[in-house]
Coordinates of C-alpha atoms and ligand atoms in Angstrom, one line a residue:
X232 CA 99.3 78.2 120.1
X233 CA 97.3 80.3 117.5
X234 CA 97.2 81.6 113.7
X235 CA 97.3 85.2 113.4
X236 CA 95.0 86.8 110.3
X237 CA 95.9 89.8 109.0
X238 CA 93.1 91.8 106.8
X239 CA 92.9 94.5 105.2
X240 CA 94.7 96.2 108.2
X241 CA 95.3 100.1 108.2
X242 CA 96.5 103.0 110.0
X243 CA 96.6 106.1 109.8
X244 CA 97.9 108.9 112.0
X245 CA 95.7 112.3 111.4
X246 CA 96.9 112.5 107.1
X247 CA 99.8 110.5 106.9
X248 CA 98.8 106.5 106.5
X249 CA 101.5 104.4 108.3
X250 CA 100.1 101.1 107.4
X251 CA 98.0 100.4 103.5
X252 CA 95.4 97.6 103.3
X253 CA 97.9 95.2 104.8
X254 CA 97.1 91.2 104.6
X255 CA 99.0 88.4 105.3
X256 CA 98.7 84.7 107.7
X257 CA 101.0 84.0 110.2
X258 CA 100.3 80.0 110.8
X259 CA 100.2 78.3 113.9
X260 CA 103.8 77.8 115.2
X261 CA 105.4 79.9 112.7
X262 CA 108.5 82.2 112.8
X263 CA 107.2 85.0 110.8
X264 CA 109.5 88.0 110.0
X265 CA 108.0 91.7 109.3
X266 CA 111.0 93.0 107.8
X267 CA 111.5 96.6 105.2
X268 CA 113.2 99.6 105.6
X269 CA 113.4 101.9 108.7
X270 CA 109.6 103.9 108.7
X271 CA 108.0 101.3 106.5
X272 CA 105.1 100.1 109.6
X273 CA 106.8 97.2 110.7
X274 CA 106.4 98.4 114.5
X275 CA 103.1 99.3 113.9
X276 CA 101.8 96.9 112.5
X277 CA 103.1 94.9 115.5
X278 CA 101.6 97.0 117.9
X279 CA 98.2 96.8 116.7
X280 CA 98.6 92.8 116.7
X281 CA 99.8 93.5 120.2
X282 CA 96.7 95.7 121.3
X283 CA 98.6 99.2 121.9
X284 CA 97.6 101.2 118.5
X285 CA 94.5 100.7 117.3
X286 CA 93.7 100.2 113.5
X287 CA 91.8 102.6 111.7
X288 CA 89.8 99.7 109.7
X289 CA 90.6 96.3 109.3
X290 CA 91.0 92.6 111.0
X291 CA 93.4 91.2 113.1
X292 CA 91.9 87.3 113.0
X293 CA 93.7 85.1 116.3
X294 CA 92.4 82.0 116.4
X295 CA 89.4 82.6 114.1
X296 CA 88.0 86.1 116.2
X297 CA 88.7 89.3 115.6
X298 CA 90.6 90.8 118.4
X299 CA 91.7 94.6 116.7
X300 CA 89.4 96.2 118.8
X301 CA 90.1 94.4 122.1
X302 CA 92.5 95.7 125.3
X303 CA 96.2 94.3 124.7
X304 CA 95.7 92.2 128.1
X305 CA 92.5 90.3 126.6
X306 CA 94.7 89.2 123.7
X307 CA 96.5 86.3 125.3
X308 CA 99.9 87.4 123.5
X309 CA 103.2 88.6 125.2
X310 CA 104.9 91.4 123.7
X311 CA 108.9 91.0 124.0
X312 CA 109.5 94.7 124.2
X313 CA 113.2 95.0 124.7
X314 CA 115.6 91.9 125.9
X315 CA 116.8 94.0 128.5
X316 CA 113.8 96.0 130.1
X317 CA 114.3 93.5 133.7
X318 CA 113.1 94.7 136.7
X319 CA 116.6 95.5 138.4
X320 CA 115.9 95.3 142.6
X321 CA 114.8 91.7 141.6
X322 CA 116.3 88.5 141.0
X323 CA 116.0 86.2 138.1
X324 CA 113.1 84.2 140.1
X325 CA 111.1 87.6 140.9
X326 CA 112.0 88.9 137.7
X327 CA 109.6 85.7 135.9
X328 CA 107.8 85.5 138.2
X329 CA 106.2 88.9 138.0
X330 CA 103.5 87.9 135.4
X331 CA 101.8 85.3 137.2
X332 CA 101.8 87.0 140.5
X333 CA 100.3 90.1 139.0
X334 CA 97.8 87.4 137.3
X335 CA 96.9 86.3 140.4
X336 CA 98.2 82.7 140.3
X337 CA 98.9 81.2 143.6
X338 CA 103.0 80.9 145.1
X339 CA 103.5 77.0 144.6
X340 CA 101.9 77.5 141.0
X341 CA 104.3 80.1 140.1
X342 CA 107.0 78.6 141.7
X343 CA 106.8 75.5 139.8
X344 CA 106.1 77.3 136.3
X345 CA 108.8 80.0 137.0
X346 CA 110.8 76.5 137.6
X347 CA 109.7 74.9 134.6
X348 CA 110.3 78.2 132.3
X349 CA 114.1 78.6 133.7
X350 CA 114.7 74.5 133.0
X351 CA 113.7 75.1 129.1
X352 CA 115.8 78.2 128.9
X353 CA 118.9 76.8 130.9
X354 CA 118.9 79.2 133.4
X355 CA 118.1 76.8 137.0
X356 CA 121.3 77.3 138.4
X357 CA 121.1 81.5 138.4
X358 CA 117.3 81.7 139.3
X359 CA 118.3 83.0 143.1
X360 CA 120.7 85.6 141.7
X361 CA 120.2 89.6 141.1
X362 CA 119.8 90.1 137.7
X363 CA 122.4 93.4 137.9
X364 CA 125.3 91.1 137.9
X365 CA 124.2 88.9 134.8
X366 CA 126.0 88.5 131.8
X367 CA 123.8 89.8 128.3
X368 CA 123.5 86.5 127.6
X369 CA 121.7 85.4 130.7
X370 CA 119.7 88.6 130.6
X371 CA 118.6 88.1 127.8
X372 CA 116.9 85.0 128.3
X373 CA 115.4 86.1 131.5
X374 CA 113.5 88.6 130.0
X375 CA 112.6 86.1 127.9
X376 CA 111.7 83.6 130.6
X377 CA 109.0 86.4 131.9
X378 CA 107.4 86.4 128.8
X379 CA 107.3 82.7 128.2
X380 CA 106.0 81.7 131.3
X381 CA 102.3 83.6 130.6
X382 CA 101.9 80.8 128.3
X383 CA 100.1 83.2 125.6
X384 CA 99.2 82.5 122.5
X385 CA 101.8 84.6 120.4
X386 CA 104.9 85.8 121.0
X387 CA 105.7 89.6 119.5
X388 CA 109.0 90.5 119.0
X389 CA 110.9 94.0 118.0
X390 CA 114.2 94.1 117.0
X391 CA 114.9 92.1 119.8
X392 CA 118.4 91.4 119.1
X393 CA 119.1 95.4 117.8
X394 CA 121.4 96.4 120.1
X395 CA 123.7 93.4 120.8
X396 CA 126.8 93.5 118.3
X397 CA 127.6 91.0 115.5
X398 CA 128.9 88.0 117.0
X399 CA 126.2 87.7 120.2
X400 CA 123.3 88.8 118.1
X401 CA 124.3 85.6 115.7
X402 CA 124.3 83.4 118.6
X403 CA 121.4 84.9 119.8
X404 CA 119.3 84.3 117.1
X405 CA 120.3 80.5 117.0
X406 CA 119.5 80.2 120.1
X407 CA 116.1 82.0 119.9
X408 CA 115.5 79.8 116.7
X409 CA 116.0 76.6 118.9
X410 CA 113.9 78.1 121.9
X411 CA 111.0 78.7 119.0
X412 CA 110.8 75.3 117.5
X413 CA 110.6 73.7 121.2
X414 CA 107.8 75.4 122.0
X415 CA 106.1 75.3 119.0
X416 CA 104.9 79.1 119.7
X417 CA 104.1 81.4 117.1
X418 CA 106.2 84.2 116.8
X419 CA 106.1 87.4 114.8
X420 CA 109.5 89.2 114.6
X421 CA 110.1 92.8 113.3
X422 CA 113.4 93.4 111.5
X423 CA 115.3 95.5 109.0
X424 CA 118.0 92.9 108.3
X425 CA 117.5 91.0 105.4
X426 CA 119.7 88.4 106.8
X427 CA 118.2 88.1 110.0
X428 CA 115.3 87.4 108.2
X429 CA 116.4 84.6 105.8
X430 CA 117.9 83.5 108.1
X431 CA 115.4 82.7 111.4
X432 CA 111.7 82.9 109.6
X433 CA 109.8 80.3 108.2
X434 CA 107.8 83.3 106.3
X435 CA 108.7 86.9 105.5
X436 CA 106.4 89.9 104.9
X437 CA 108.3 92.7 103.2
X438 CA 106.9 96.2 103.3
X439 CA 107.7 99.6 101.8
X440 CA 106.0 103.0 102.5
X441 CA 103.3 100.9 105.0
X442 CA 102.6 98.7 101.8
X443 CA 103.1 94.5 102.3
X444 CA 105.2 94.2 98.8
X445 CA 105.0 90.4 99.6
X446 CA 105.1 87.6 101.8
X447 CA 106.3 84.0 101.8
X448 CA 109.2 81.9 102.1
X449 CA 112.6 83.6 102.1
X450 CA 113.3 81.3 99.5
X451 CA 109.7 82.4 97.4
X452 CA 111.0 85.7 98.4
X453 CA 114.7 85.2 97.6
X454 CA 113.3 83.6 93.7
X455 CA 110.8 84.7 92.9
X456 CA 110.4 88.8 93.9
X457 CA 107.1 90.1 93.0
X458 CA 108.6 93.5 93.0
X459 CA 111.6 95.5 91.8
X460 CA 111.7 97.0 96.0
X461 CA 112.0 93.5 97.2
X462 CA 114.5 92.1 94.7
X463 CA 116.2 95.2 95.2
X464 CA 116.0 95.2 99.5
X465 CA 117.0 91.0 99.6
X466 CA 120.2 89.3 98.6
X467 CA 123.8 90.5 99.0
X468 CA 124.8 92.0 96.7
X469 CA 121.3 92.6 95.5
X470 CA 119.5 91.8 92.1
X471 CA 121.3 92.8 89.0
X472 CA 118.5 94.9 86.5
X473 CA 119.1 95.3 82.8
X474 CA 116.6 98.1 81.5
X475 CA 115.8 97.2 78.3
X476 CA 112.6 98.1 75.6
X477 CA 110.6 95.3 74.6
X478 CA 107.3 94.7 72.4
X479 CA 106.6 90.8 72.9
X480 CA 104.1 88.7 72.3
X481 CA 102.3 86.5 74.8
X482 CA 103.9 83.4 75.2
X483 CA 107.8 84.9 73.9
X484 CA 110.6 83.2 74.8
X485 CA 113.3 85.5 74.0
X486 CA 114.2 89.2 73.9
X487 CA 116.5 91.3 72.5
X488 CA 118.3 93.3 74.7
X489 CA 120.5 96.1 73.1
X490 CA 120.5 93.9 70.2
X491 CA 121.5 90.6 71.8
X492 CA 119.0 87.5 71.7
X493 CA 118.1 86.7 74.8
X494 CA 116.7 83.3 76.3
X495 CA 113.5 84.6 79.3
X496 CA 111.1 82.4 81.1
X497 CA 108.0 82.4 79.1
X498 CA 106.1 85.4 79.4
X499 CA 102.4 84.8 80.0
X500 CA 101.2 88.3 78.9
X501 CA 102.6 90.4 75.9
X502 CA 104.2 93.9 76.0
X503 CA 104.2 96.6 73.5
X504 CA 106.8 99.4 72.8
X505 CA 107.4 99.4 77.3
X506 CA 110.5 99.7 79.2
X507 CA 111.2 96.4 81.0
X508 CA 113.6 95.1 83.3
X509 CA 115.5 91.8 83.6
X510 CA 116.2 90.7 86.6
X511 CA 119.4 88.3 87.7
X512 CA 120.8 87.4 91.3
X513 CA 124.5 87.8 90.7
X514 CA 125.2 83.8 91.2
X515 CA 123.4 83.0 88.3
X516 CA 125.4 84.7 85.8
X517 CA 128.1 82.9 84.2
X518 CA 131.0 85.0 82.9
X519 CA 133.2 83.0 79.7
X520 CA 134.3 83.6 76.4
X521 CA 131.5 82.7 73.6
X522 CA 128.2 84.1 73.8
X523 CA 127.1 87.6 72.0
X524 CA 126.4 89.5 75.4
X525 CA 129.4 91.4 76.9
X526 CA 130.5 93.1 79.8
X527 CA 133.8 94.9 80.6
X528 CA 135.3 94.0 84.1
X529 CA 135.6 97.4 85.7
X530 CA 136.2 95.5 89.2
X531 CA 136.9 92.3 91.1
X532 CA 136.3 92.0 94.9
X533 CA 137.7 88.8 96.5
X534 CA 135.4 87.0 99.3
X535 CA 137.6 83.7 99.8
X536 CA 135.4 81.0 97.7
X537 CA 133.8 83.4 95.2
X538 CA 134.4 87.3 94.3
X539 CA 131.9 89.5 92.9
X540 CA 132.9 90.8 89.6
X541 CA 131.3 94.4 88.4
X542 CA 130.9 95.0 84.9
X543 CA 129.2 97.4 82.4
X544 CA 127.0 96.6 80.0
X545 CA 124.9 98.4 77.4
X546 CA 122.0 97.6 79.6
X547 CA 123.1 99.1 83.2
X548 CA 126.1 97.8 85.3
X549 CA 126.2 93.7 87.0
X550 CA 127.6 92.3 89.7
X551 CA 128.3 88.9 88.8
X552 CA 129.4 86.3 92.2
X553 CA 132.1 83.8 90.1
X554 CA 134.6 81.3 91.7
X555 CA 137.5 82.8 93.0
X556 CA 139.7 80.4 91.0
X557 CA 138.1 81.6 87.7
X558 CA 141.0 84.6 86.4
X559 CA 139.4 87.7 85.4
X560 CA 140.9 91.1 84.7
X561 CA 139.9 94.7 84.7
X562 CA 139.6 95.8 81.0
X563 CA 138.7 92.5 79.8
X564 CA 135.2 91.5 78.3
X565 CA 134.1 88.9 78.8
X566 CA 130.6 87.0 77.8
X567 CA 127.4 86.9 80.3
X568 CA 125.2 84.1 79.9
X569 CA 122.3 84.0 82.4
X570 CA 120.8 81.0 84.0
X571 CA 117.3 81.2 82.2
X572 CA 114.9 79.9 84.5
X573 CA 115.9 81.9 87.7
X574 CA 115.4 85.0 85.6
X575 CA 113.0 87.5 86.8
X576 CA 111.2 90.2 84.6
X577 CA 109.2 93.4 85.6
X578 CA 107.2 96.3 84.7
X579 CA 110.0 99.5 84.7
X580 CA 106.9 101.5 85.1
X581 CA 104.8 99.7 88.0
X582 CA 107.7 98.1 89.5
X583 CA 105.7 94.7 89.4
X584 CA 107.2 91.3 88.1
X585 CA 105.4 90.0 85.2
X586 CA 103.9 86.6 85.3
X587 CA 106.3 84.0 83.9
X588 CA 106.4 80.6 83.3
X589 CA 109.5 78.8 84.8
X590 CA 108.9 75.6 84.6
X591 CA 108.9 75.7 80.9
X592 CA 112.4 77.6 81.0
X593 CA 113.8 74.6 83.4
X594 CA 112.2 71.9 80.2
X595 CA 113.9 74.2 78.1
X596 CA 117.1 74.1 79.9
X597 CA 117.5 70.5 81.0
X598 CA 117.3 70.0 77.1
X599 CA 119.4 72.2 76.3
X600 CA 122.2 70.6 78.6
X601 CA 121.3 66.7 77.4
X602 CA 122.1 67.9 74.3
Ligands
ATP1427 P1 111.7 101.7 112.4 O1 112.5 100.4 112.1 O2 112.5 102.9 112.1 O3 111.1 101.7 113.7 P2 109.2 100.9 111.3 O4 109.1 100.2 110.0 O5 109.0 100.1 112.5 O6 110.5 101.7 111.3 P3 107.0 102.5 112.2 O7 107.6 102.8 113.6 O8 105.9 101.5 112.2 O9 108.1 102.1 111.2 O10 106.5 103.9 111.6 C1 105.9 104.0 110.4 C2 105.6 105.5 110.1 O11 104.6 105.9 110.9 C3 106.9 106.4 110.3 O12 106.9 107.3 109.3 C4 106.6 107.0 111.7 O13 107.1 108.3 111.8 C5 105.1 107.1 111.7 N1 104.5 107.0 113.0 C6 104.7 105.9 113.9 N2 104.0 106.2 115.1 C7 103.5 107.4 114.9 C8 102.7 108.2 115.8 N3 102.3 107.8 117.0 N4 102.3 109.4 115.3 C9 102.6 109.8 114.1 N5 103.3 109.1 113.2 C10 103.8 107.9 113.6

């Protein structure tokens, strides 16, 4: 299968520059998401890896050689435009076996890849039937069947499962999961579902306004955001962000927020007289009665095992995710204490997180609870 390099990739359409200076690595075999908002240059990004937009400057590395300036059918990688795009006056077998014939490859060699391709995907036992009669399901996996069976390199995928509703697109996604890590293939999938995304890639790249914000794990994502757009744009409910003003040395531990002391991962760089902003998923806030930092409950939602909890604070309103069992009322005010070393902290003006140094806020931590 094949690593896809991504450098310094642009494009622009006459003035208006749909894709910044993008760069990121898709490893060999990975399932890597392209997720952000709708208009951010997921799908063109996509299609320049694919070979139908070219890039205005910039390197698309597969396999070690630069292919951004080479036809889409020298690029050895199948584009999975829409699950349902079939050709309908052919059956299943036809339908996957279109891209071989149209290759050139002889009728016993397509027969017994079409054969192959349909055992991997479960779908033998409807190969000889019309494809107008099949359920989504089955479609669905013939279309991806056709693409499969080219052997490329890469698969590139768009929204694939956009139009299917809630429950099928779940199972969907499972299933195209399982079908990825049996193959091995490397897949690059456009989304603008943040759950989709944690949920099926091995690596996300989030973008805004055609800029890559970040990549990595969704969990590197989920933790550590290197932006105030992709705190804001993963998690449900999202990041919680206390604006505060801060001058602080290298190296502080603390800030004061409206007054309050309060425990931060150590910052590496100082800050003088600037606007900040602390950054807290709501599960890592913990709502009880001591502690100097207050809220007042203005609303409880209940979700079964937890409820989300919004309060305001001198700082800008929280959403805090507590157990259900725990009682809280509207009106009360209760204390926040925050779970030091998952805090994040960025720039109000840039937007940018600020280098921190967790580990020593875990140290600090696993002290503090051995007493
Ligand atoms: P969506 O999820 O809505 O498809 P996206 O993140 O995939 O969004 P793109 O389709 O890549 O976004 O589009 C990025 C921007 O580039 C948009 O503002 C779009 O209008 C613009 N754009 C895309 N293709 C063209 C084109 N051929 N000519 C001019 N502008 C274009």
């Amino acid at each position: 299968m094949a690593e896809i390099v991504i450098r310094n990739l642009r494009k622009e359409f006459g003035s208006f520059t749909a894709v910044q200076e993008s760069n990121f690595t898709v490893a060999d075999g990975e399932f890597f998401m392209l997720l952000g908002p709708s208009g951010c240059g997921k799908t063109t990004t996509l299609r320049m890896i694919a070979g139908l937009e070219l890039p205005t400057s910039g390197q698309i590395l597969l396999d070690g050689e630069d292919v951004a300036r080479k036809r889409a059918s020298a690029r050895d990688i199948a584009f999975v435009f829409q699950m349902f795009a079939l050709y309908p006056h052919m059956n299943v077998r036809k339908n996957i076996a279109y891209p071989l014939l149209s290759q050139g490859m002889g009728r016993k060699e397509t027969r017994r890849k079409v054969e192959e391709v349909a055992g991997i995907l479960g779908i033998t036992p409807i190969l000889d039937r019309p494809v107008g009669g099949l359920s989504s399901g089955d479609r669905q996996r013939v279309a991806l069947g056709r693409a499969i069976v080219r052997e490329p390199k890469a698969f590139l995928m768009d929204e694939p499962l956009g139009a299917l509703d809630a429950e099928f697109r779940e199972h969907m996604a499972e299933e195209l999961r399982a079908l990825h890590d049996r193959m091995g293939a490397t897949t690059v999938y456009v989304t603008h579902d943040q759950l989709e995304a944690m949920q099926m890639g091995d690596k996300i790249v989030v973008m805004n306004h055609g800029v890559v914000e970040q990549w990595g794990t969704p969990q590197e994502i989920y933790d550590r955001p290197a932006s105030l757009f992709v705190a804001n744009f993963i998690g449900s409910p999202p990041m919680n962000f206390l604006r505060f003003e801060a001058t602080l040395e290298p190296g502080a531990t603390r800030a004061h927020l409206s007054g309050v002391d309060i425990p931060i991962p150590r910052l590496e760089t100082g800050v003088s007289g600037r606007q900040l902003v602390l950054g807290v998923r709501p599960e890592h806030v913990h709502l009880g009665t001591d502690g100097p930092y207050r809220g007042e409950v203005i609303a409880t939602e209940y979700l079964g095992t937890t409820q989300i909890v919004t309060l305001t604070t001198a700082n800008g309103t929280i959403r805090v995710r507590a157990p259900s069992g725990q009682p809280v009322r509207v009106g009360e005010t209760p204390s926040l204490t925050f779970n030091t070393a998952t805090l994040s902290l960025f720039d109000a003006g840039s937007g940018q997180a600020m280098k921190v140094d967790r580990a020593a806020a875990r140290a600090a931590m696993r002290e503090q609870a051995h007493g």
